[in-house]
Protein backbone atom coordinates (compact mmCIF):
# COMPACT_ATOMS: atom_id res chain seq x y z
CA MET A 1 -0.14 -0.16 0.07
CA LYS A 2 1.27 3.26 -1.13
CA ILE A 3 1.62 6.00 1.65
CA ASN A 4 0.94 9.71 0.61
CA TYR A 5 3.77 11.39 2.03
CA GLN A 6 2.88 14.79 0.98
CA LYS A 7 -0.40 14.50 3.50
CA GLU A 8 2.21 13.40 6.21
CA LEU A 9 4.14 16.59 5.50
CA ASP A 10 1.47 18.98 5.55
CA ALA A 11 0.25 17.41 8.90
CA ILE A 12 3.91 18.47 10.17
CA LEU A 13 3.88 21.93 8.71
CA ALA A 14 0.46 22.47 10.11
CA LYS A 15 1.79 21.49 13.37
CA ILE A 16 4.59 23.92 13.17
CA GLU A 17 2.06 26.92 12.24
CA ARG A 18 0.01 26.17 15.10
CA GLU A 19 2.59 25.77 17.94
CA ASP A 20 4.65 28.98 16.21
CA ILE A 21 7.91 27.36 16.01
CA THR A 22 10.86 27.18 13.50
CA PRO A 23 12.55 23.95 13.66
CA SER A 24 16.17 23.52 11.95
CA LEU A 25 16.06 21.14 9.27
CA LEU A 26 18.98 19.30 7.43
CA LEU A 27 18.30 19.36 3.83
CA HIS A 28 20.49 16.87 1.84
CA SER A 29 20.57 18.38 -1.78
CA CYS A 30 21.30 16.34 -4.82
CA CYS A 31 21.63 19.64 -7.34
CA ALA A 32 20.01 23.11 -7.44
CA PRO A 33 17.23 22.52 -9.67
CA CYS A 34 15.76 20.00 -7.43
CA SER A 35 16.10 21.95 -4.45
CA SER A 36 14.85 25.33 -5.81
CA TYR A 37 11.04 24.65 -5.16
CA THR A 38 11.91 22.61 -1.95
CA ILE A 39 13.92 25.66 -0.74
CA LYS A 40 11.16 27.87 -1.54
CA TYR A 41 8.69 25.68 -0.15
CA LEU A 42 10.25 24.57 3.43
CA SER A 43 12.03 27.85 4.13
CA ASP A 44 8.49 29.36 5.40
CA TYR A 45 8.45 26.91 8.17
CA PHE A 46 12.35 25.87 8.87
CA ASN A 47 15.68 27.24 9.66
CA ILE A 48 17.25 25.41 6.52
CA THR A 49 20.79 24.19 6.09
CA VAL A 50 21.43 22.47 2.78
CA LEU A 51 24.09 19.61 3.10
CA TYR A 52 25.83 19.15 -0.17
CA TYR A 53 26.98 15.21 0.06
CA ASN A 54 27.01 13.62 -3.41
CA PRO A 55 30.14 11.30 -3.74
CA ASN A 56 27.84 9.59 -6.91
CA ILE A 57 28.69 12.47 -8.85
CA SER A 58 31.22 12.20 -11.55
CA PRO A 59 33.45 13.36 -12.61
CA ARG A 60 34.62 15.73 -10.29
CA GLU A 61 34.16 18.74 -12.94
CA GLU A 62 30.75 17.98 -12.92
CA TYR A 63 30.66 17.70 -8.81
CA GLU A 64 31.95 21.09 -8.62
CA LYS A 65 29.67 22.69 -11.11
CA ARG A 66 26.75 21.60 -9.51
CA LYS A 67 27.78 22.70 -6.11
CA ALA A 68 28.69 26.11 -7.54
CA GLU A 69 25.03 26.11 -8.98
CA GLN A 70 23.83 25.23 -5.52
CA LEU A 71 25.55 28.20 -4.00
CA ARG A 72 24.53 30.55 -6.46
CA LEU A 73 20.84 29.80 -5.95
CA ILE A 74 21.15 30.03 -2.20
CA ARG A 75 22.43 33.42 -2.51
CA SER A 76 19.99 34.60 -4.81
CA MET A 77 16.77 32.99 -3.94
CA PRO A 78 14.67 35.49 -1.36
CA VAL A 79 13.41 33.54 1.44
CA LYS A 80 11.65 34.00 5.01
CA TYR A 81 14.54 32.40 6.92
CA GLU A 82 18.07 32.62 5.88
CA VAL A 83 19.33 29.29 4.40
CA ASN A 84 22.78 28.13 5.28
CA PHE A 85 25.33 25.94 3.22
CA LEU A 86 27.35 22.70 4.51
CA ASP A 87 29.90 21.28 2.40
CA CYS A 88 31.15 17.73 2.29
CA GLU A 89 34.44 16.62 1.34
CA TYR A 90 34.11 14.75 -2.38
CA ASP A 91 35.01 11.20 -2.28
CA CYS A 92 33.56 9.58 -5.11
CA SER A 93 35.12 6.03 -3.60
CA GLU A 94 32.17 6.12 -1.23
CA PHE A 95 29.92 5.44 -3.77
CA PHE A 96 31.81 2.93 -5.89
CA ASN A 97 32.24 0.92 -2.47
CA ILE A 98 28.50 0.68 -2.23
CA SER A 99 27.88 0.03 -5.97
CA LYS A 100 30.12 -3.19 -5.99
CA GLY A 101 28.10 -5.77 -7.48
CA TYR A 102 25.57 -3.60 -8.43
CA GLU A 103 27.01 -2.04 -11.59
CA ASN A 104 24.67 -3.69 -14.11
CA CYS A 105 21.52 -2.72 -12.02
CA ARG A 106 18.92 -0.83 -14.00
CA GLU A 107 18.79 2.67 -13.34
CA GLY A 108 16.25 3.38 -10.32
CA GLY A 109 16.91 0.02 -9.23
CA GLU A 110 18.90 -1.68 -6.15
CA ARG A 111 21.91 0.44 -6.87
CA CYS A 112 19.94 3.74 -6.47
CA PHE A 113 18.33 2.56 -3.30
CA ARG A 114 21.77 1.98 -1.84
CA CYS A 115 22.94 5.43 -3.19
CA TYR A 116 19.75 6.96 -1.34
CA ARG A 117 20.86 5.29 1.79
CA LEU A 118 24.44 6.18 1.79
CA ARG A 119 23.62 10.05 1.41
CA LEU A 120 20.57 9.94 3.93
CA GLU A 121 22.78 8.06 6.43
CA LYS A 122 25.46 10.91 6.30
CA THR A 123 22.84 13.40 6.74
CA ALA A 124 21.22 12.15 9.65
CA GLU A 125 24.85 11.56 10.85
CA ILE A 126 25.65 15.31 10.68
CA ALA A 127 22.04 16.31 11.83
CA LYS A 128 22.71 14.14 15.03
CA GLN A 129 26.21 15.54 15.51
CA LYS A 130 25.01 19.30 15.10
CA GLY A 131 21.73 19.16 16.62
CA PHE A 132 19.27 19.33 13.86
CA ASP A 133 15.60 18.96 14.52
CA TYR A 134 14.84 17.15 11.23
CA PHE A 135 16.55 15.72 8.06
CA CYS A 136 15.27 15.43 4.80
CA THR A 137 16.60 15.38 0.88
CA THR A 138 15.24 16.95 -2.33
CA LEU A 139 15.67 13.65 -4.35
CA SER A 140 11.64 13.06 -4.01
CA ILE A 141 10.90 15.92 -6.49
CA SER A 142 12.12 13.79 -9.20
CA PRO A 143 9.53 11.88 -11.46
CA LEU A 144 12.50 9.45 -11.65
CA LYS A 145 13.52 8.74 -8.52
CA ASN A 146 11.36 6.07 -6.00
CA ALA A 147 9.80 8.43 -3.22
CA GLN A 148 8.36 5.67 -1.53
CA LYS A 149 11.66 3.90 -1.27
CA ILE A 150 13.35 7.35 -0.14
CA ASN A 151 11.01 7.62 2.88
CA GLU A 152 11.26 3.92 3.95
CA ILE A 153 14.81 4.49 3.93
CA GLY A 154 14.48 8.06 5.88
CA PHE A 155 11.89 6.40 8.44
CA ASP A 156 14.32 3.49 8.94
CA ILE A 157 17.34 5.93 9.64
CA GLN A 158 15.18 7.62 12.14
CA ASN A 159 14.50 4.50 13.93
CA LYS A 160 18.01 4.03 13.93
CA THR A 161 19.18 7.40 14.97
CA GLY A 162 16.42 9.17 16.87
CA ILE A 163 16.76 12.09 14.18
CA LYS A 164 13.23 12.86 12.96
CA TRP A 165 12.96 12.32 9.32
CA LEU A 166 10.78 15.05 7.47
CA PRO A 167 8.48 12.93 5.14
CA SER A 168 8.25 14.30 1.56
CA ASP A 169 7.01 13.80 -2.02
CA PHE A 170 8.01 17.13 -3.55
CA LYS A 171 6.75 16.31 -6.95
CA LYS A 172 3.34 16.53 -5.33
CA LYS A 173 1.66 19.91 -5.48
CA GLU A 174 3.13 20.51 -8.85
CA GLY A 175 6.55 20.86 -7.44
CA TYR A 176 8.60 19.28 -10.09
CA LYS A 177 6.83 21.64 -12.71
CA GLN A 178 7.59 24.59 -10.46
CA SER A 179 11.11 23.48 -10.00
CA ILE A 180 11.40 23.57 -13.82
CA GLU A 181 10.04 27.07 -13.58
CA LEU A 182 12.16 28.39 -11.05
CA SER A 183 15.33 26.78 -12.65
CA ARG A 184 14.77 28.86 -15.79
CA GLU A 185 14.08 31.90 -13.58
CA TYR A 186 17.60 31.80 -12.11
CA ASP A 187 18.98 30.09 -15.34
CA LEU A 188 20.03 27.16 -13.31
CA TYR A 189 22.44 24.25 -15.05
CA ARG A 190 20.48 21.57 -15.68
CA GLN A 191 22.28 18.24 -16.13
CA ASN A 192 20.74 15.38 -18.34
CA PHE A 193 21.67 12.54 -16.05
CA CYS A 194 21.52 11.81 -12.21
CA GLY A 195 25.09 12.39 -11.89
CA CYS A 196 26.76 9.01 -11.29
CA ILE A 197 28.58 7.05 -14.31
CA PHE A 198 26.21 4.79 -14.65
CA SER A 199 23.44 7.12 -15.22
CA MET A 200 25.48 9.10 -17.42
CA ASN A 201 26.12 5.68 -19.79
CA THR A 202 22.19 5.21 -20.00
CA ASN A 203 21.70 8.88 -20.01
CA GLY A 204 19.03 8.75 -16.78
CA GLU A 205 17.93 11.92 -16.67
CA GLU A 206 17.15 13.82 -13.40
CA LYS A 207 15.13 17.09 -14.40
């Protein structure tokens, strides 16, 4: 049975409004286009720090280009609460280690699920270290990403770490469409593959 994670998010946001609080959120971002709508949407409710942890992206030049676009967007986009940025060291071996034996998996399959977990576990680890109230990711905005699996992994990590997972399916409420419009508005670089060498070879698009 599929769960409507947008409804779960709506309930949390309504509670935040009722209680008149501003929780902190460590938001993992895969790229500027995917984060555009997500930041615009959530920055009315949270003090957001964007975490850029994407060891799956190859080559290094692609990684740096996407990171630069992420920073440019954060500095350009008007928001209710200031958005901060937290970078991680680039080490693509972390991705290749979890991909061993899964190199030939179809795009969107088990290799991708392992990649989701790698990035979400790191996000939760940092969130716990730095005392954030919630952790989340922009990944669910993509029509090519499995939002059900992303949220299953997020809740599993929550149960293991005690850090609250913010459920989401950001493609809902025309979030994906709005991300495209915001990408045009801010003239963001939109890559034509997810990020890893396997998606590059299959031209898997994350738009």
